[in-house]
Short mmCIF file of C-alpha atoms and ligand atoms in Angstrom, two decimals:
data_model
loop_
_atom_site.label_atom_id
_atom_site.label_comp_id
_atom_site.label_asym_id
_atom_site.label_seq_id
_atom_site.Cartn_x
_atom_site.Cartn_y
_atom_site.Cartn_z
CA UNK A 1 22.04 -16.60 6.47
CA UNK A 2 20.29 -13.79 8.46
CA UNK A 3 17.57 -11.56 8.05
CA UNK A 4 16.86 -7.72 8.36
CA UNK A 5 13.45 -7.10 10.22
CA UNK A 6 12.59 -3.31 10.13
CA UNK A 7 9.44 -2.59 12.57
CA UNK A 8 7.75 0.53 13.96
CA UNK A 9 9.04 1.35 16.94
CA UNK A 10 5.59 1.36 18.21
CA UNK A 11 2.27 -0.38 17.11
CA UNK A 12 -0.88 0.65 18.63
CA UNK A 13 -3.82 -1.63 17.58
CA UNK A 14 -7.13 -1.88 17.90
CA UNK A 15 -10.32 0.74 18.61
CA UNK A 16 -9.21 3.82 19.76
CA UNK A 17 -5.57 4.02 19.00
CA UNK A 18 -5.81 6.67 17.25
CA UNK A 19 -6.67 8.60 20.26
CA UNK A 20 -3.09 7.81 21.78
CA UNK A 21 -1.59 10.76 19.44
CA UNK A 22 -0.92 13.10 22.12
CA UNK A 23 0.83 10.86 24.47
CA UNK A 24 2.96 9.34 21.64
CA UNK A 25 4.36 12.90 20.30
CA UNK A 26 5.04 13.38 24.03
CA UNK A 27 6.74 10.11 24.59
CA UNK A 28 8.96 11.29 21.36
CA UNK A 29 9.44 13.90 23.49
CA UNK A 30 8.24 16.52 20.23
CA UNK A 31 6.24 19.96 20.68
CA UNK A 32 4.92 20.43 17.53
CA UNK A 33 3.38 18.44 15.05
CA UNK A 34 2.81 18.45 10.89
CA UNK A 35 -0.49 17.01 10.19
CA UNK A 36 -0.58 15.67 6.42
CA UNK A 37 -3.71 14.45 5.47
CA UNK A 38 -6.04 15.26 2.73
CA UNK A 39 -9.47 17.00 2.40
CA UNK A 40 -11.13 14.00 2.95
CA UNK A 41 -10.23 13.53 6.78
CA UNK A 42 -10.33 17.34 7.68
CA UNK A 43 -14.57 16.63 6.18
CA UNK A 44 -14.93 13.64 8.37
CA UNK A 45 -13.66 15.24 11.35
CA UNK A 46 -10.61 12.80 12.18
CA UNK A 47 -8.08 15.89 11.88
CA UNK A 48 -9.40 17.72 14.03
CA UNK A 49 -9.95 14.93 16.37
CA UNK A 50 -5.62 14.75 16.18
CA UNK A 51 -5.71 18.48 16.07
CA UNK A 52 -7.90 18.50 19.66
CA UNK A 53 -5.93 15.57 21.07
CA UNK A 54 -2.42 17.20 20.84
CA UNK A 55 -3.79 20.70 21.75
CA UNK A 56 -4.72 18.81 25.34
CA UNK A 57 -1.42 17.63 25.42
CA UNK A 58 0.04 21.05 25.01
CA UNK A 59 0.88 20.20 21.26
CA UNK A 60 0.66 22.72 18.86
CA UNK A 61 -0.03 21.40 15.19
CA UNK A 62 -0.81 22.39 11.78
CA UNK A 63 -2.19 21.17 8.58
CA UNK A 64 -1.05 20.25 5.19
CA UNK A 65 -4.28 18.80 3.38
CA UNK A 66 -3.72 19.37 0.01
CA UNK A 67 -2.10 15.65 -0.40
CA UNK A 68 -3.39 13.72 -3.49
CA UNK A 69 -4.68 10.20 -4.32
CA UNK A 70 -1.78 8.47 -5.63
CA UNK A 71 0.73 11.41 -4.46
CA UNK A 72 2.85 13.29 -7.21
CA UNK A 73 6.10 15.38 -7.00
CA UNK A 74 4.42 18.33 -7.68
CA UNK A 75 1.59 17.51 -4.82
CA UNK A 76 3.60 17.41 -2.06
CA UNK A 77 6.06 20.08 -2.49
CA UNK A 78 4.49 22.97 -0.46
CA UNK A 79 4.60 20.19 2.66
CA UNK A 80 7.49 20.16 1.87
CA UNK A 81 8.67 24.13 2.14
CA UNK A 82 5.97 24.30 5.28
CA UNK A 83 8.89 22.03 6.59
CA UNK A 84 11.82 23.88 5.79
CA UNK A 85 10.17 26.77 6.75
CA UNK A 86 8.57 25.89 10.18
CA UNK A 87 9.88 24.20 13.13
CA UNK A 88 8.11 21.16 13.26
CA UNK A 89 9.29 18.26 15.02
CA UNK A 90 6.93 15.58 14.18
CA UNK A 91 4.96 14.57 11.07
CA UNK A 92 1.54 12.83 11.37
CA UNK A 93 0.31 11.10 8.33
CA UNK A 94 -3.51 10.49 8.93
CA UNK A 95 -5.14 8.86 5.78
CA UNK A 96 -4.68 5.99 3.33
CA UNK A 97 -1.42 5.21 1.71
CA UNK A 98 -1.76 8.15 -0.24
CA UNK A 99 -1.06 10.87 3.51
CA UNK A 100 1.15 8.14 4.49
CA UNK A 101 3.33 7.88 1.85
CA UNK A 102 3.46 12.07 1.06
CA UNK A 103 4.19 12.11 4.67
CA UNK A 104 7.02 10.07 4.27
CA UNK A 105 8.50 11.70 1.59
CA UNK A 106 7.99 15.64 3.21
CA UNK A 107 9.78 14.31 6.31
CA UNK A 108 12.97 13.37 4.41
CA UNK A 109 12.82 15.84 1.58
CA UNK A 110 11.66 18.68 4.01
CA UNK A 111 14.87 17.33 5.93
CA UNK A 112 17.84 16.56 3.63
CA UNK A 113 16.43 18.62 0.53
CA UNK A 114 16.94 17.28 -2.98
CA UNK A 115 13.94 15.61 -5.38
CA UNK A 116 12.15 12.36 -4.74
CA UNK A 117 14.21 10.95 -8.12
CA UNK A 118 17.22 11.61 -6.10
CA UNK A 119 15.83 9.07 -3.46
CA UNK A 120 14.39 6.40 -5.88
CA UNK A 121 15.31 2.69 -5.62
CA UNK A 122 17.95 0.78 -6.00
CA UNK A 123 19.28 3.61 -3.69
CA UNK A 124 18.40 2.68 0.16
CA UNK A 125 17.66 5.67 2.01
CA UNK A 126 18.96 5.33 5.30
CA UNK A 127 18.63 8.78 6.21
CA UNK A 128 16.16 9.77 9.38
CA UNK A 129 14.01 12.46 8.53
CA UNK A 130 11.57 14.00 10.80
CA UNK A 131 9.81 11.13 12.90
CA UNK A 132 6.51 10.28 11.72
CA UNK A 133 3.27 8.70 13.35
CA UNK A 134 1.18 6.88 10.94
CA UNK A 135 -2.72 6.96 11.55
CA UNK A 136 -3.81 4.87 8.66
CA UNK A 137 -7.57 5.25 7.54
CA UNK A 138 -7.94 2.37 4.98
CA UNK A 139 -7.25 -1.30 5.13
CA UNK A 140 -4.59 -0.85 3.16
CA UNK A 141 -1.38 -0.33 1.94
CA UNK A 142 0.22 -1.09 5.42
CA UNK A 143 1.98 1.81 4.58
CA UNK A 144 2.20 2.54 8.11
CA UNK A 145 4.53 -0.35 8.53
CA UNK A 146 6.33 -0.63 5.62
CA UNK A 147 9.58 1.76 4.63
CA UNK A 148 8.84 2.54 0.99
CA UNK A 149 7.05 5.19 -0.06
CA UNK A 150 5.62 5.59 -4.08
CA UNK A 151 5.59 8.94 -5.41
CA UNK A 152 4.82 9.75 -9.07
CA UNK A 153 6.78 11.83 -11.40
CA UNK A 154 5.06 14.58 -13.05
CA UNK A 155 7.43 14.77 -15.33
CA UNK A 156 7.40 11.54 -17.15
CA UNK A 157 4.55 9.90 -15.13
CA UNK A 158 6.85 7.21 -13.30
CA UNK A 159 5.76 5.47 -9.89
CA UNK A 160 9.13 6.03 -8.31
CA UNK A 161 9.35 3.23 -5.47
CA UNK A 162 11.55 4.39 -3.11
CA UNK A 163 12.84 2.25 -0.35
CA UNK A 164 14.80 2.07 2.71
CA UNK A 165 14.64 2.76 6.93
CA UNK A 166 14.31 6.73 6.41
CA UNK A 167 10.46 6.18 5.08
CA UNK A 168 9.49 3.71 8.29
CA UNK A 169 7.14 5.34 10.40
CA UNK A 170 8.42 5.50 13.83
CA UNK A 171 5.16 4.93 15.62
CA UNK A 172 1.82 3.41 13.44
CA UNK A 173 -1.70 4.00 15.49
CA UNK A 174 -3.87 0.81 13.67
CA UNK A 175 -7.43 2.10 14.66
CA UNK A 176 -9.98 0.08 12.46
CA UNK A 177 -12.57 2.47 13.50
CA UNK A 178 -11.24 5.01 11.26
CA UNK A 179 -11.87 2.60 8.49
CA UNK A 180 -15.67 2.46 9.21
CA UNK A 181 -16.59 5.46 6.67
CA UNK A 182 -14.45 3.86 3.64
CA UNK A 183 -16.91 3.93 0.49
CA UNK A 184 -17.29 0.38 -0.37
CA UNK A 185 -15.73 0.70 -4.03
CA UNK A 186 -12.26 1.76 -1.66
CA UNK A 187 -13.16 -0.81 0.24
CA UNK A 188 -12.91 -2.95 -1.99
CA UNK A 189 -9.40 -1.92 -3.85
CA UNK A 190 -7.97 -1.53 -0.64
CA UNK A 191 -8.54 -4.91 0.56
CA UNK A 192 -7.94 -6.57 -2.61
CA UNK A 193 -4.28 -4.35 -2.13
CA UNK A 194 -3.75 -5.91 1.30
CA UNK A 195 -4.35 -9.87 0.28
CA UNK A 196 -1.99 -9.08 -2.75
CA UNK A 197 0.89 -7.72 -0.29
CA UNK A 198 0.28 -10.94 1.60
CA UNK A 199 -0.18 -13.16 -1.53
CA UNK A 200 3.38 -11.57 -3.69
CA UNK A 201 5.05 -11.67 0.10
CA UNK A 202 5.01 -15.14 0.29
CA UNK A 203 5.83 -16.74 -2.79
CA UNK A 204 8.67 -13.26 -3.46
CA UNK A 205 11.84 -14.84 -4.03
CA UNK A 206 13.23 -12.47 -0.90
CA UNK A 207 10.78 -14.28 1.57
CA UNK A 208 11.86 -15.73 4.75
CA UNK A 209 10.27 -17.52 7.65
CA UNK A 210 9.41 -14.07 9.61
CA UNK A 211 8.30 -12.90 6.40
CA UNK A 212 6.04 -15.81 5.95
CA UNK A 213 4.46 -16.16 9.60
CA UNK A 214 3.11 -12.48 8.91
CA UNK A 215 1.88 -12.77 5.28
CA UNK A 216 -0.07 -16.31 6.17
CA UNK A 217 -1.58 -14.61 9.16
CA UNK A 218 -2.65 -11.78 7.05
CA UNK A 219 -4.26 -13.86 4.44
CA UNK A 220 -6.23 -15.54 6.67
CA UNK A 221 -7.47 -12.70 8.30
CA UNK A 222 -8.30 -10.56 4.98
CA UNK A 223 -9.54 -13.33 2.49
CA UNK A 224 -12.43 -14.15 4.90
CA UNK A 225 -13.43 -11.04 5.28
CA UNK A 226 -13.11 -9.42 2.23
CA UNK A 227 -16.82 -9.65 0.93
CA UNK A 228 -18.48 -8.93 4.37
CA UNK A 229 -16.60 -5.55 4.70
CA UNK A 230 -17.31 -4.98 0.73
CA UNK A 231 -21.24 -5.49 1.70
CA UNK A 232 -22.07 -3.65 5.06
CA UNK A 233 -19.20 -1.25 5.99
CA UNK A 234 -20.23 -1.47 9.49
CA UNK A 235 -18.94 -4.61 9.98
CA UNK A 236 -17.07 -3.86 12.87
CA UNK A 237 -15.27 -7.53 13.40
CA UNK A 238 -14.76 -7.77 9.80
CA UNK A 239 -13.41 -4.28 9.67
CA UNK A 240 -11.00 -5.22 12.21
CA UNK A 241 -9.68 -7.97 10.82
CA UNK A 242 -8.81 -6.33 7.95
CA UNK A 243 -7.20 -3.87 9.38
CA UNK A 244 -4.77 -5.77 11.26
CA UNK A 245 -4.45 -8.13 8.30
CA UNK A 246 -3.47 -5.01 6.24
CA UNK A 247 -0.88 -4.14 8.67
CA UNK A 248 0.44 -7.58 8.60
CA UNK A 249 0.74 -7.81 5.19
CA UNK A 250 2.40 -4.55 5.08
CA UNK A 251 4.91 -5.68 7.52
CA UNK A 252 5.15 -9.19 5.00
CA UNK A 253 6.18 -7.42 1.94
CA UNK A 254 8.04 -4.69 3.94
CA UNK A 255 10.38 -7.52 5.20
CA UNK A 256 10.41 -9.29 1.87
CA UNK A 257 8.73 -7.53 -1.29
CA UNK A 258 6.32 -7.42 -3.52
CA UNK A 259 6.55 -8.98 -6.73
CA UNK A 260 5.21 -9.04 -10.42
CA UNK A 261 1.81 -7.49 -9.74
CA UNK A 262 3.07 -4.76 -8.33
CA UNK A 263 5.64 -3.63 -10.83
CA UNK A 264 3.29 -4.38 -13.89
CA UNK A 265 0.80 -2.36 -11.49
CA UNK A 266 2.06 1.08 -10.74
CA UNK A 267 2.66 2.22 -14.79
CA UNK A 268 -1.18 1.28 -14.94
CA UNK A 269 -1.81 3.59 -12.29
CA UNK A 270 0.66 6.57 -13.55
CA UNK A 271 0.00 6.37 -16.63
CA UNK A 272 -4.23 6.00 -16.27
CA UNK A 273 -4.72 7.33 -12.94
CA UNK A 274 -6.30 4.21 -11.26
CA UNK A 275 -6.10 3.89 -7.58
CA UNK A 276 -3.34 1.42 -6.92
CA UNK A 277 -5.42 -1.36 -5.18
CA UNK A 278 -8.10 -1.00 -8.09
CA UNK A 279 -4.74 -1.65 -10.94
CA UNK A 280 -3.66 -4.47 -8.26
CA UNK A 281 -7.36 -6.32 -8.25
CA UNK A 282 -7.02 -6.41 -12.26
CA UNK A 283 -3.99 -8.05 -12.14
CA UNK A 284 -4.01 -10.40 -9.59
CA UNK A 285 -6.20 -13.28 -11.18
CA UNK A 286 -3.33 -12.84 -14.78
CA UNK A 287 -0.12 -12.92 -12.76
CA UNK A 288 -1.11 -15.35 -10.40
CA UNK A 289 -1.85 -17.97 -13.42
CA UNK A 290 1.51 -17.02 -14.96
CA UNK A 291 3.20 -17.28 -11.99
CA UNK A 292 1.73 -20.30 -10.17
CA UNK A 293 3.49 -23.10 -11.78
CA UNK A 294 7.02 -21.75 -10.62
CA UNK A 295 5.84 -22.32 -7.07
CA UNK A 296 3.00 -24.49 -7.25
CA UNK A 297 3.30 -25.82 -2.98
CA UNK A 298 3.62 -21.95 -2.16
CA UNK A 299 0.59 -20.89 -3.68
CA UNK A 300 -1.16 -23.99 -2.28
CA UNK A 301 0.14 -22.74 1.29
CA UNK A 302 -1.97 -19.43 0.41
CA UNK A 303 -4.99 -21.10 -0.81
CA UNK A 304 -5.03 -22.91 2.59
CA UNK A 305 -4.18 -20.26 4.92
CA UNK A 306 -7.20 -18.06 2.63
CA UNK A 307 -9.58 -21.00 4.09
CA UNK A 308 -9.89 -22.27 0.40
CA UNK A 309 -8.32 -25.69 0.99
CA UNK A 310 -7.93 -28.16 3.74
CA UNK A 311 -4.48 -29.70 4.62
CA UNK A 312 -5.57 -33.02 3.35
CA UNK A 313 -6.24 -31.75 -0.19
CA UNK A 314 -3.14 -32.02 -2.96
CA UNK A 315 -1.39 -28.70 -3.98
CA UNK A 316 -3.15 -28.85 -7.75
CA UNK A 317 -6.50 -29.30 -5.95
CA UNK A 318 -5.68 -26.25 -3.66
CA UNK A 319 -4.31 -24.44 -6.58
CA UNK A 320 -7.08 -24.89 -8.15
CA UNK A 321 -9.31 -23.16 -5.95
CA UNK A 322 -7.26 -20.59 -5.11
CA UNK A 323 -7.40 -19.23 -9.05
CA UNK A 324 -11.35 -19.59 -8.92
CA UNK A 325 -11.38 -17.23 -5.74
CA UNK A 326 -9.35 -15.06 -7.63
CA UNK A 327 -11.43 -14.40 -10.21
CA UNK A 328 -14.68 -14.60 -8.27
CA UNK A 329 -13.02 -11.96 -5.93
CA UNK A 330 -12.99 -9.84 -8.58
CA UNK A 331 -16.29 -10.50 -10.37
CA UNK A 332 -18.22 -10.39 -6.67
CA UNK A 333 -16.34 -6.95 -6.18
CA UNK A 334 -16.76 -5.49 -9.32
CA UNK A 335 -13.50 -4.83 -10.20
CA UNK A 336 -13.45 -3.41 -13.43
CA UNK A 337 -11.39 -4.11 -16.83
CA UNK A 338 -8.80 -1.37 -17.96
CA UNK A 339 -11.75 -0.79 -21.05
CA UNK A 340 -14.34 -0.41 -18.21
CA UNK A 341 -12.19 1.74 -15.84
CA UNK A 342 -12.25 4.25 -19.23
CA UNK A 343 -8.77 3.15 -20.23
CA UNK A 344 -7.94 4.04 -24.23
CA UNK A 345 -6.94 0.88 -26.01
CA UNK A 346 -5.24 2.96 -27.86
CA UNK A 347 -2.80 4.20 -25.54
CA UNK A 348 -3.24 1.18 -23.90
CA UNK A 349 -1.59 -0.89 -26.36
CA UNK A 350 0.79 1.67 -27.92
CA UNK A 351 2.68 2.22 -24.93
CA UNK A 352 3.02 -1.40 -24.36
CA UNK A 353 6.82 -1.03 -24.25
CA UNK A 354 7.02 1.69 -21.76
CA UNK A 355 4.76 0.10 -19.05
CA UNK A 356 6.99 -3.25 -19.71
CA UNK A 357 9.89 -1.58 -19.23
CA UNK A 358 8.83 0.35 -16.55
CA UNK A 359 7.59 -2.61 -14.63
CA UNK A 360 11.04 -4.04 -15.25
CA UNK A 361 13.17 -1.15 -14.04
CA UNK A 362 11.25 -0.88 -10.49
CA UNK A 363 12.72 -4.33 -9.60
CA UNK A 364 9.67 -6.27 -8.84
CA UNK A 365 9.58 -8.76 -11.19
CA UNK A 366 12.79 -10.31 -10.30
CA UNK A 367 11.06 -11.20 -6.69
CA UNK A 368 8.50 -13.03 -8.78
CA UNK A 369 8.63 -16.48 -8.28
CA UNK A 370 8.41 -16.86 -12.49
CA UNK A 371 10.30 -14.29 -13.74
CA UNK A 372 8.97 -12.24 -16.66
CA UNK A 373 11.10 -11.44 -20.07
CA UNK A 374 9.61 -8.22 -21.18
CA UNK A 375 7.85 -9.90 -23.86
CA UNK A 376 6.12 -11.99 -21.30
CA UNK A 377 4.83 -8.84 -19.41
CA UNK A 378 3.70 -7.18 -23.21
CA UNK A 379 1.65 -10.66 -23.30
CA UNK A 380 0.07 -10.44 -19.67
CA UNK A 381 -0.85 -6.84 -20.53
CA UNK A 382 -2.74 -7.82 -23.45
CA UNK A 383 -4.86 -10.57 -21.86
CA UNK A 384 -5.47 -8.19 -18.84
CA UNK A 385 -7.29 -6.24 -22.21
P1 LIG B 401 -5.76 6.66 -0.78
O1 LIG B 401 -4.98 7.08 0.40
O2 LIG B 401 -5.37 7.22 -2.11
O3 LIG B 401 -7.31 6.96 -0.52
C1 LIG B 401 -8.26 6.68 -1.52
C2 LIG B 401 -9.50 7.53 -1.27
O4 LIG B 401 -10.15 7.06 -0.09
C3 LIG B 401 -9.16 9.00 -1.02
O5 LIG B 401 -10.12 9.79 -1.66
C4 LIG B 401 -9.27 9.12 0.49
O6 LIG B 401 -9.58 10.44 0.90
C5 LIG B 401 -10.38 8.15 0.79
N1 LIG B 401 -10.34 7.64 2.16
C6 LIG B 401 -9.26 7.20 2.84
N2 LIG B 401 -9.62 6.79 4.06
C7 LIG B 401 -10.95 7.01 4.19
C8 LIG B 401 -11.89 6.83 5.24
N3 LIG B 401 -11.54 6.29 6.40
N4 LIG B 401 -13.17 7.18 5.01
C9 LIG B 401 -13.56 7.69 3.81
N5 LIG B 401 -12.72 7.91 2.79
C10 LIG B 401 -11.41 7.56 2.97
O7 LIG B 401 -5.81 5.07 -0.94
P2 LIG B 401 -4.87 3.90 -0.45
O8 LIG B 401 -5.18 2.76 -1.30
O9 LIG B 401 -4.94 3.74 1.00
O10 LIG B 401 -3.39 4.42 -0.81
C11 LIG B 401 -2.91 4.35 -2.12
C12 LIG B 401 -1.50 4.87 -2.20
O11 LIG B 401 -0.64 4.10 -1.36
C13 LIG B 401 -0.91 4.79 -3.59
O12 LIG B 401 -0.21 5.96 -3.89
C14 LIG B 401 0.01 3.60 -3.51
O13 LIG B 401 1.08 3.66 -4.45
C15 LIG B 401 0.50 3.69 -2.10
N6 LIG B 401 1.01 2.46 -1.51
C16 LIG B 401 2.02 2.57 -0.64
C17 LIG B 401 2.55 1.46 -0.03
C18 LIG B 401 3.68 1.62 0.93
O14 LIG B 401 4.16 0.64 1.49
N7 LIG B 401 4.16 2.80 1.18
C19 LIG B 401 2.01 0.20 -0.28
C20 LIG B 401 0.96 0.11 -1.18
C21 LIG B 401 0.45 1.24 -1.77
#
């Protein structure tokens, strides 16, 4: 049986790719860029870093800033109209996942028209919008390598996951450097997000050995190095490493998926408005017990490659260990319960059924390794309470 690998044409890595952007929108052979970023970026200077970069390379560009944490329909439609209406030939996404993935979605709705529901998975959108050169700024989604993109719903507050070679950037620039200014609490959710791309990769029922080379490699970049970047954000090596682990992982779950924590995940975050790594971290420590006796040498694989076991030491023992990190992870890192983030247990617990269901419909939980009857994700929910 064979595999589809879906890449970025072009990865840049390391300090100072970012500063390529000119010479890439050239080598596209493009004259004028989109820049969507957020407010954020344009305050620490990094757009108009792009902005002066292109503008030496004869580039004209403009901005679309008013992208949102966790991006909406609503938020990104005037990118969207600036691209019908302009003649752009080339998006830039500078940011976190958030840029990245509005980005995404302007190039192909700005392209083909239509809403983002239109475009939602199962569908695969194959459709090439307007290319698009990623310039992520946390450590991360991986969004840069990945082709899904998660927009929100106003309407009903669904995390659409959409899916397919249209939302693949065509060129990511991976400069850690950018990540140096990431508030540790970010820092934190982000990084917690990149070990759980790596982690769900690898024991997802859609892995495969190209798959698994890349989610390994990320975890044992990221686990290492997730409490040294969460301490002193000027950790350059750490910072690094994470970044490129990020990217990795990205390129992991791109190739094979995510799995139960992410679908149980993303109603959290529509329906309470937590940043997705942050709903990620609380789940992690749950769904990996749940899920860990369904692929028990798998998970020992991760605690190993995270530098919590040696190869001598039985799966249970390495199992073992890996749950403690887990938790300590998020105890070390502050990662708060839903009633700490502010969460109502009201509406926590009388909507239940909808996050369940939810969950269920985005198709993540059937990658799982154990997977969940709806009554099984109610249950997780409540001991996540
Ligand atoms: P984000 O982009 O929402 O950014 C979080 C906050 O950090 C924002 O306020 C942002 O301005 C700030 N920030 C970003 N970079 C910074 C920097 N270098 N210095 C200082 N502040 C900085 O966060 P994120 O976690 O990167 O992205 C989350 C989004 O990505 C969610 O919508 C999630 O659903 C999506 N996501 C997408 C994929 C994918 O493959 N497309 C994968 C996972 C998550």
């Amino acid at each position: 049986m064979s595999t589809q690998i879906i890449l970025p044409r072009i990865l840049e890595i390391g300090a100072g790719a970012s500063r390529k952007v000119g010479e890439m929108v050239r080598g596209l052979d493009c004259r004028r860029a989109l820049i969507v970023t957020d407010k954020i970026m344009l305050q620490l200077g990094y757009v108009a870093r792009v902005r002066e970069d292109l503008k030496a390379l004869n580039i004209d560009s403009d901005v679309f800033d008013d992208t949102v944490p966790e991006p909406t329909t609503s938020s990104i439609e005037a990118g969207v109209e600036l691209v019908k209406n302009g003649q752009y030939d080339v998006i830039v996404g500078l940011g976190g996942g958030s840029p990245i993935d509005s980005a995404k979605a302007i190039s192909i709705l700005g392209k083909y028209g239509g809403n983002m529901r239109d475009y939602k998975f199962p569908r695969l959108v194959t459709e090439l919008g307007l290319p698009i050169i990623a310039i992520p700024t946390t450590a991360g989604t991986g969004s840069e390598a990945t082709r899904v993109t998660v927009i929100t719903d106003d309407s009903n507050d669904e995390k659409m996951l959409c899916m397919g070679i249209g939302f693949m950037p065509t060129i990511a620039l991976v400069d850690f450097e950018l990540t140096l200014s990431v508030p540790a609490r970010t820092t934190a959710d982000t990084g917690i997000d990149a070990l759980t791309h790596a982690l769900e990769a690898y024991v997802s029922k859609k892995a495969n050995a190209f798959s698994d080379i890349q989610a390994l490699t990320a975890m044992k970049l990221l686990a290492p190095n997730l409490r040294r970047v969460f301490n002193n954000g000027q950790d350059r090596d750490a910072r690094e490493a994470m970044m490129l682990g990020s990217t990795l992982a990205g390129i992991a779950f791109s190739n094979a998926s995510v799995a139960l924590v992410h679908g149980m995940s993303r109603p959290i975050g529509a329906f309470y408005h937590v940043p997705h790594g942050l709903s990620n971290a609380m789940l992690l420590p749950a769904v990996t017990e749940y899920s860990i006796s369904a692929a028990v040498s798998r998970y020992a694989d991760a605690a190993r490659a995270m530098g919590l076991a040696q190869l001598g030491d039985s799966d249970a023992v390495a199992n073992q260990r890996l749950m403690t990190e887990l938790y300590a992870i998020n105890r070390e890192l502050e990662v708060p319960t839903p009633a700490q983030f502010g969460i109502s247990r009201e509406h926590f617990f009388k909507n239940l059924i909808t996050k369940a269901d939810q969950a269920l419909a985005s198709g993540s939980p059937a990658n799982n390794p154990r997977v969940p009857t709806a009554d099984e994700i109610i249950e997780i929910y409540k001991q996540l309470w």
